[in-house]
């Protein structure tokens, strides 16, 4: 089973690639041709989207036999086989690009996330995504982050209260914004406040924020803010978080390191479909 959002993405992707048919497959591949293929990792990567790819193939022919060689979240070595498909050749080749596009995109996110997570080994800090995701793909991209060992931030504006600079401006200050949130938000919703300065971090902690997001601060500034917050809230750091700066921010006392780099512009790893023979 895959989420409804994934089915919707598959339908959209296949429609833009196959909405008017596959003229090459129809012209070149005999109607009764059958084959066996494998999706192969051309480089080391973290697999994500194998089941999504399987459903792409099944969407074109429910009788295709798809075997997953590696589960989502597994590490694949260069040359490793991720999945096998066997059955009628035409639907296999017609589904190839769509299946690989989704598998490459999600595996790229999972692989990038794993690289970030590995840099924090031995630290209590965790890597988290943001809402800077591809429109229509958020649920899948956040799933890919989890496959890479990362954590998810809110999936939508309804998940928690997150008071940012413009909210503070409208409310008339951090304390006023937190007070309104406490009065109006569901009792189960955490309240997070974005702080750009040490004074804002102090004000957020004094106001009773559950989470304080230190935005675009240096590791040294984060260290000072952590001392001011003094354990009264979870400390999240965002803005300028890179693979190279992760360890410094963790050492400064951050609990959560959120970054859009793992979802917004991950490098797509090389995956290909290899023909294993006719049946």
Coordinates of N, CA and C in Angstrom, one line a residue, residues 47-230:
X47 N 18.4 4.0 -0.6 CA 17.2 3.7 -1.4 C 16.0 4.4 -0.8
X48 N 15.2 5.0 -1.6 CA 13.9 5.5 -1.2 C 13.0 5.6 -2.4
X49 N 11.8 5.0 -2.3 CA 10.9 5.1 -3.5 C 10.8 3.8 -4.2
X50 N 11.3 2.7 -3.7 CA 11.3 1.4 -4.4 C 9.8 0.9 -4.6
X51 N 9.0 1.1 -3.5 CA 7.6 0.7 -3.6 C 6.8 1.6 -4.6
X52 N 7.2 2.9 -4.5 CA 6.6 3.9 -5.4 C 6.8 3.4 -6.9
X53 N 8.1 3.1 -7.2 CA 8.5 2.7 -8.5 C 7.7 1.4 -8.9
X54 N 7.6 0.5 -8.0 CA 6.8 -0.7 -8.3 C 5.4 -0.4 -8.7
X55 N 4.8 0.6 -8.0 CA 3.4 0.9 -8.3 C 3.3 1.6 -9.7
X56 N 4.4 2.3 -10.1 CA 4.4 2.9 -11.4 C 4.3 1.8 -12.5
X57 N 5.1 0.7 -12.3 CA 5.0 -0.4 -13.3 C 3.6 -1.1 -13.2
X58 N 3.1 -1.3 -12.0 CA 1.8 -2.0 -11.9 C 0.7 -1.1 -12.4
X59 N 0.9 0.2 -12.4 CA -0.2 1.1 -12.9 C -0.4 0.8 -14.4
X60 N 0.7 0.5 -15.1 CA 0.6 0.2 -16.6 C 0.2 -1.2 -16.9
X61 N 0.5 -2.2 -16.0 CA 0.2 -3.6 -16.2 C 0.2 -4.3 -14.8
X62 N -1.0 -4.6 -14.3 CA -1.1 -5.2 -13.0 C -0.5 -6.6 -13.0
X63 N -0.3 -7.2 -14.1 CA 0.3 -8.6 -14.1 C 1.8 -8.6 -14.1
X64 N 2.5 -7.4 -14.2 CA 3.9 -7.4 -14.1 C 4.4 -7.9 -12.7
X65 N 5.5 -8.7 -12.8 CA 6.0 -9.2 -11.5 C 7.2 -8.3 -11.1
X66 N 7.0 -7.7 -9.9 CA 8.0 -6.7 -9.4 C 8.6 -7.3 -8.1
X67 N 9.9 -7.4 -8.0 CA 10.6 -8.0 -6.8 C 11.5 -6.9 -6.3
X68 N 11.3 -6.5 -5.0 CA 12.1 -5.5 -4.4 C 13.4 -6.2 -3.8
X69 N 14.5 -5.8 -4.3 CA 15.8 -6.4 -3.8 C 16.3 -5.7 -2.6
X70 N 15.9 -4.4 -2.5 CA 16.3 -3.6 -1.3 C 15.1 -2.8 -0.9
X71 N 15.0 -2.7 0.4 CA 13.8 -1.9 1.0 C 14.2 -0.5 1.1
X72 N 13.2 0.4 1.2 CA 13.5 1.8 1.4 C 14.3 2.0 2.7
X73 N 15.3 2.9 2.7 CA 16.1 3.1 3.8 C 17.4 2.3 3.8
X74 N 17.5 1.3 2.9 CA 18.7 0.4 2.8 C 19.7 1.1 2.0
X75 N 21.0 0.8 2.3 CA 22.1 1.4 1.6 C 22.4 0.5 0.4
X76 N 22.6 1.1 -0.8 CA 22.9 0.3 -2.0 C 24.3 0.7 -2.4
X77 N 25.1 -0.3 -2.7 CA 26.4 -0.1 -3.2 C 26.4 0.2 -4.7
X78 N 27.4 0.7 -5.3 CA 27.5 0.9 -6.8 C 27.3 -0.5 -7.4
X79 N 26.4 -0.6 -8.4 CA 26.2 -1.9 -9.0 C 25.1 -2.7 -8.4
X80 N 24.6 -2.3 -7.2 CA 23.6 -3.0 -6.5 C 22.3 -2.9 -7.2
X81 N 21.5 -4.0 -7.2 CA 20.2 -4.0 -7.8 C 19.1 -3.7 -6.7
X82 N 18.3 -2.8 -7.1 CA 17.2 -2.3 -6.2 C 15.9 -3.1 -6.4
X83 N 15.6 -3.3 -7.6 CA 14.4 -4.1 -7.9 C 14.4 -4.8 -9.2
X84 N 13.6 -5.8 -9.4 CA 13.5 -6.5 -10.7 C 12.1 -6.4 -11.2
X85 N 11.9 -6.4 -12.5 CA 10.6 -6.4 -13.1 C 10.6 -7.4 -14.2
X86 N 9.6 -8.2 -14.3 CA 9.5 -9.1 -15.5 C 8.0 -9.2 -15.9
X87 N 7.9 -9.4 -17.2 CA 6.6 -9.5 -17.9 C 6.6 -8.8 -19.2
X88 N 5.4 -8.4 -19.7 CA 5.4 -7.8 -21.0 C 6.3 -6.6 -21.2
X89 N 7.0 -6.5 -22.3 CA 8.1 -5.5 -22.5 C 7.5 -4.1 -22.6
X90 N 6.5 -4.0 -23.4 CA 6.0 -2.6 -23.7 C 5.7 -1.8 -22.4
X91 N 4.9 -2.3 -21.5 CA 4.6 -1.5 -20.3 C 5.8 -1.2 -19.4
X92 N 6.8 -2.2 -19.4 CA 8.0 -2.0 -18.6 C 8.8 -0.8 -19.1
X93 N 9.0 -0.8 -20.5 CA 9.8 0.3 -21.0 C 9.0 1.6 -21.0
X94 N 7.7 1.6 -21.1 CA 6.9 2.8 -21.0 C 6.9 3.4 -19.6
X95 N 7.0 2.6 -18.6 CA 7.1 3.1 -17.2 C 8.4 3.4 -16.7
X96 N 9.5 3.1 -17.5 CA 10.9 3.2 -17.0 C 11.2 4.6 -16.5
X97 N 10.9 5.6 -17.3 CA 11.4 7.0 -17.0 C 10.7 7.5 -15.7
X98 N 9.4 7.3 -15.7 CA 8.6 7.8 -14.5 C 9.0 7.1 -13.3
X99 N 9.2 5.8 -13.3 CA 9.7 5.1 -12.1 C 11.0 5.5 -11.7
X100 N 12.0 5.7 -12.6 CA 13.3 6.2 -12.3 C 13.3 7.6 -11.8
X101 N 12.5 8.5 -12.4 CA 12.4 9.8 -11.9 C 12.1 9.9 -10.4
X102 N 11.0 9.2 -10.0 CA 10.6 9.2 -8.6 C 11.6 8.6 -7.7
X103 N 12.1 7.4 -8.2 CA 13.1 6.7 -7.4 C 14.4 7.6 -7.2
X104 N 14.9 8.2 -8.2 CA 16.1 9.1 -8.1 C 15.8 10.3 -7.2
X105 N 14.7 10.9 -7.4 CA 14.4 12.1 -6.6 C 14.3 11.8 -5.1
X106 N 13.6 10.7 -4.7 CA 13.4 10.4 -3.3 C 14.7 9.8 -2.8
X107 N 15.4 9.0 -3.6 CA 16.7 8.4 -3.1 C 17.7 9.6 -2.9
X108 N 17.7 10.6 -3.7 CA 18.5 11.7 -3.5 C 18.3 12.4 -2.2
X109 N 17.1 12.6 -1.8 CA 16.8 13.2 -0.5 C 17.2 12.3 0.6
X110 N 16.9 11.0 0.5 CA 17.3 10.1 1.6 C 18.8 10.0 1.7
X111 N 19.5 10.0 0.6 CA 21.0 10.0 0.6 C 21.6 11.2 1.2
X112 N 21.1 12.4 0.8 CA 21.5 13.6 1.4 C 21.3 13.7 2.9
X113 N 20.1 13.2 3.3 CA 19.8 13.2 4.7 C 20.7 12.3 5.5
X114 N 21.0 11.2 5.0 CA 21.9 10.2 5.7 C 23.3 10.8 5.9
X115 N 23.7 11.6 4.9 CA 25.0 12.2 5.0 C 25.0 13.2 6.1
X116 N 23.9 14.0 6.3 CA 23.8 14.9 7.4 C 23.8 14.2 8.7
X117 N 23.0 13.2 8.8 CA 22.8 12.4 10.0 C 24.1 11.8 10.5
X118 N 24.9 11.3 9.5 CA 26.2 10.6 9.8 C 27.1 11.6 10.5
X119 N 27.0 12.9 10.1 CA 27.9 13.9 10.7 C 27.6 14.2 12.1
X120 N 26.4 13.8 12.6 CA 26.0 14.0 14.0 C 26.1 12.8 14.9
X121 N 26.8 11.8 14.4 CA 27.0 10.6 15.2 C 27.6 10.9 16.5
X122 N 27.1 10.4 17.6 CA 27.7 10.8 18.9 C 27.1 12.0 19.5
X123 N 26.2 12.7 18.8 CA 25.6 13.9 19.3 C 24.1 13.6 19.6
X124 N 23.6 14.4 20.5 CA 22.1 14.3 20.8 C 21.3 15.1 19.9
X125 N 21.9 15.9 19.0 CA 21.1 16.7 18.1 C 20.6 15.9 17.0
X126 N 19.4 16.3 16.4 CA 18.8 15.6 15.3 C 18.7 16.5 14.1
X127 N 18.7 15.9 12.9 CA 18.5 16.7 11.6 C 17.0 16.7 11.3
X128 N 16.5 17.8 10.9 CA 15.1 17.9 10.6 C 14.9 18.7 9.3
X129 N 13.8 18.4 8.6 CA 13.5 19.1 7.3 C 12.7 20.3 7.6
X130 N 12.2 21.0 6.5 CA 11.4 22.2 6.6 C 10.2 22.0 5.7
X131 N 9.4 23.1 5.5 CA 8.3 23.1 4.6 C 8.7 23.5 3.2
X132 N 10.0 23.7 3.0 CA 10.5 24.1 1.6 C 10.6 22.8 0.8
X133 N 9.5 22.3 0.3 CA 9.4 21.1 -0.4 C 8.8 21.4 -1.8
X134 N 8.9 20.4 -2.7 CA 8.3 20.5 -4.0 C 6.8 20.4 -3.9
X135 N 6.1 21.4 -4.4 CA 4.6 21.4 -4.4 C 4.1 20.1 -4.9
X136 N 3.2 19.4 -4.1 CA 2.6 18.2 -4.5 C 3.4 17.0 -4.0
X137 N 4.6 17.2 -3.6 CA 5.5 16.0 -3.3 C 5.9 16.0 -1.8
X138 N 5.3 16.9 -1.0 CA 5.7 17.0 0.4 C 5.7 15.7 1.2
X139 N 4.6 15.0 1.1 CA 4.5 13.8 1.9 C 5.5 12.8 1.5
X140 N 5.8 12.7 0.2 CA 6.8 11.7 -0.2 C 8.2 12.2 0.1
X141 N 8.5 13.5 0.0 CA 9.8 14.0 0.4 C 10.1 13.9 1.9
X142 N 9.1 14.1 2.7 CA 9.3 14.0 4.1 C 9.5 12.5 4.5
X143 N 8.8 11.6 3.7 CA 9.1 10.2 3.9 C 10.5 9.8 3.6
X144 N 11.0 10.5 2.5 CA 12.4 10.2 2.1 C 13.4 10.7 3.2
X145 N 13.1 11.8 3.9 CA 13.9 12.3 5.0 C 13.9 11.2 6.1
X146 N 12.8 10.7 6.4 CA 12.8 9.6 7.5 C 13.6 8.4 7.0
X147 N 13.5 8.1 5.7 CA 14.3 6.9 5.3 C 15.8 7.2 5.4
X148 N 16.2 8.4 5.3 CA 17.6 8.8 5.5 C 18.0 8.9 6.9
X149 N 17.1 8.8 7.9 CA 17.4 8.9 9.3 C 17.1 10.2 9.9
X150 N 16.5 11.1 9.1 CA 16.2 12.4 9.7 C 14.8 12.5 10.3
X151 N 14.4 13.6 10.8 CA 13.1 13.9 11.5 C 12.3 14.8 10.6
X152 N 11.0 14.8 10.8 CA 10.2 15.8 10.1 C 9.8 16.9 10.9
X153 N 9.8 18.1 10.4 CA 9.2 19.3 11.0 C 7.7 19.2 10.6
X154 N 7.0 20.3 10.9 CA 5.5 20.3 10.6 C 5.3 20.0 9.1
X155 N 4.2 19.2 8.8 CA 3.9 18.9 7.4 C 3.0 20.0 6.8
X156 N 2.3 20.7 7.7 CA 1.4 21.8 7.2 C 1.3 22.9 8.3
X157 N 0.6 23.9 8.0 CA 0.4 25.0 8.9 C -0.5 24.6 10.1
X158 N -1.2 23.5 10.0 CA -2.1 23.0 11.1 C -1.4 22.2 12.1
X159 N -0.1 21.9 11.9 CA 0.6 20.9 12.8 C 1.0 21.5 14.2
X160 N 1.4 22.8 14.2 CA 1.7 23.4 15.4 C 1.7 24.9 15.2
X161 N 1.8 25.7 16.3 CA 1.9 27.1 16.2 C 3.4 27.5 16.0
X162 N 3.7 28.2 15.0 CA 5.1 28.7 14.7 C 5.0 30.2 14.5
X163 N 5.4 30.9 15.5 CA 5.4 32.4 15.4 C 6.6 32.9 14.8
X164 N 6.5 33.5 13.7 CA 7.7 34.1 12.9 C 7.7 35.6 13.0
X165 N 8.7 36.2 12.4 CA 8.9 37.6 12.5 C 7.6 38.4 12.2
X166 N 7.0 38.1 11.1 CA 5.8 38.8 10.7 C 4.6 38.7 11.7
X167 N 4.5 37.5 12.2 CA 3.5 37.3 13.3 C 3.8 38.2 14.5
X168 N 5.0 38.2 14.9 CA 5.4 39.1 16.0 C 5.1 40.5 15.7
X169 N 5.4 41.0 14.5 CA 5.1 42.4 14.1 C 3.6 42.7 14.2
X170 N 2.8 41.8 13.7 CA 1.3 42.0 13.8 C 0.8 41.9 15.2
X171 N 1.3 41.0 16.0 CA 0.8 40.8 17.4 C 1.3 41.9 18.3
X172 N 2.4 42.6 17.9 CA 2.9 43.6 18.8 C 4.0 43.2 19.8
X173 N 4.7 42.0 19.4 CA 5.7 41.6 20.3 C 5.7 40.1 20.5
X174 N 6.8 39.5 20.9 CA 6.9 38.0 21.2 C 5.9 37.6 22.3
X175 N 6.0 38.3 23.4 CA 5.1 37.9 24.5 C 3.6 37.9 24.2
X176 N 3.2 39.0 23.5 CA 1.8 39.1 23.1 C 1.4 38.0 22.1
X177 N 2.3 37.6 21.2 CA 2.0 36.6 20.2 C 1.9 35.2 21.0
X178 N 2.8 34.9 21.9 CA 2.7 33.7 22.6 C 1.4 33.7 23.5
X179 N 1.1 34.8 24.1 CA -0.1 34.8 24.9 C -1.4 34.5 24.1
X180 N -1.4 35.1 22.9 CA -2.6 34.9 22.0 C -2.6 33.4 21.6
X181 N -1.5 32.8 21.3 CA -1.4 31.4 20.9 C -1.9 30.5 22.0
X182 N -1.5 30.8 23.2 CA -1.9 30.0 24.4 C -3.4 30.0 24.5
X183 N -4.0 31.2 24.3 CA -5.4 31.4 24.5 C -6.3 30.8 23.3
X184 N -5.7 30.7 22.1 CA -6.5 30.3 21.0 C -6.2 28.9 20.4
X185 N -4.9 28.5 20.5 CA -4.5 27.3 19.8 C -5.0 26.1 20.6
X186 N -5.1 24.9 19.9 CA -5.5 23.7 20.6 C -4.5 23.4 21.8
X187 N -5.0 22.8 22.9 CA -4.1 22.6 24.0 C -3.0 21.6 23.7
X188 N -3.2 20.8 22.7 CA -2.1 19.8 22.3 C -1.1 20.4 21.4
X189 N -1.2 21.6 20.9 CA -0.3 22.2 19.9 C 0.9 22.8 20.7
X190 N 2.1 22.5 20.3 CA 3.2 23.2 20.8 C 3.3 24.6 20.2
X191 N 4.0 25.4 20.9 CA 4.2 26.8 20.4 C 5.7 27.0 20.2
X192 N 6.0 27.3 18.9 CA 7.4 27.6 18.6 C 7.5 29.1 18.2
X193 N 8.6 29.7 18.6 CA 8.9 31.1 18.3 C 10.2 31.2 17.6
X194 N 10.2 31.9 16.5 CA 11.5 32.2 15.8 C 12.1 33.4 16.4
X195 N 13.4 33.3 16.7 CA 14.2 34.4 17.3 C 15.4 34.7 16.5
X196 N 15.5 36.0 16.1 CA 16.7 36.4 15.3 C 17.8 37.0 16.2
X197 N 17.5 37.3 17.4 CA 18.4 38.0 18.3 C 18.4 37.3 19.7
X198 N 19.4 37.6 20.5 CA 19.5 37.1 21.8 C 18.3 37.6 22.7
X199 N 18.0 38.8 22.5 CA 16.9 39.4 23.3 C 15.6 38.7 22.9
X200 N 15.3 38.4 21.7 CA 14.1 37.7 21.3 C 14.1 36.3 21.9
X201 N 15.2 35.6 21.9 CA 15.3 34.3 22.5 C 15.0 34.4 24.0
X202 N 15.5 35.4 24.7 CA 15.2 35.5 26.1 C 13.7 35.8 26.3
X203 N 13.1 36.7 25.4 CA 11.7 37.0 25.5 C 10.8 35.8 25.3
X204 N 11.2 35.0 24.3 CA 10.4 33.8 24.0 C 10.5 32.8 25.1
X205 N 11.6 32.6 25.7 CA 11.7 31.7 26.8 C 10.9 32.2 28.0
X206 N 11.0 33.5 28.3 CA 10.3 34.1 29.4 C 8.8 34.0 29.2
X207 N 8.3 34.0 27.9 CA 6.9 34.0 27.6 C 6.4 32.6 27.7
X208 N 7.3 31.6 27.8 CA 6.8 30.2 27.9 C 6.7 29.4 26.6
X209 N 7.5 29.8 25.6 CA 7.5 29.1 24.3 C 8.0 27.7 24.6
X210 N 7.4 26.7 23.8 CA 7.9 25.3 24.0 C 9.1 25.0 23.2
X211 N 9.2 25.7 22.0 CA 10.4 25.6 21.1 C 10.8 26.9 20.7
X212 N 12.1 27.2 20.7 CA 12.7 28.4 20.2 C 13.6 28.2 19.0
X213 N 13.2 28.8 17.9 CA 14.0 28.6 16.6 C 15.0 29.8 16.5
X214 N 16.3 29.5 16.6 CA 17.3 30.5 16.4 C 17.6 30.6 15.0
X215 N 17.3 31.7 14.4 CA 17.4 31.8 12.9 C 18.6 32.6 12.5
X216 N 19.4 32.0 11.6 CA 20.6 32.6 11.0 C 21.5 33.1 12.1
X217 N 21.8 32.4 13.1 CA 22.8 32.7 14.1 C 24.0 31.9 13.9
X218 N 25.2 32.4 14.3 CA 26.4 31.7 14.2 C 26.4 30.7 15.4
X219 N 27.3 29.7 15.3 CA 27.4 28.7 16.5 C 27.7 29.5 17.8
X220 N 28.5 30.5 17.7 CA 28.8 31.3 19.0 C 27.6 32.0 19.5
X221 N 26.7 32.5 18.6 CA 25.5 33.1 19.1 C 24.5 32.1 19.6
X222 N 24.5 31.0 19.0 CA 23.6 29.9 19.5 C 24.0 29.5 20.9
X223 N 25.4 29.4 21.1 CA 25.9 29.0 22.4 C 25.3 30.0 23.5
X224 N 25.4 31.3 23.2 CA 24.9 32.3 24.1 C 23.4 32.2 24.3
X225 N 22.7 31.9 23.2 CA 21.2 31.8 23.3 C 20.8 30.6 24.2
X226 N 21.6 29.5 24.0 CA 21.3 28.3 24.8 C 21.4 28.6 26.3
X227 N 22.4 29.4 26.6 CA 22.6 29.7 28.0 C 21.5 30.6 28.6
X228 N 21.0 31.5 27.7 CA 19.9 32.3 28.1 C 18.6 31.5 28.3
X229 N 18.3 30.6 27.3 CA 17.1 29.8 27.4 C 17.2 28.8 28.5
X230 N 18.4 28.3 28.9 CA 18.6 27.6 30.1 C 17.6 26.4 30.3

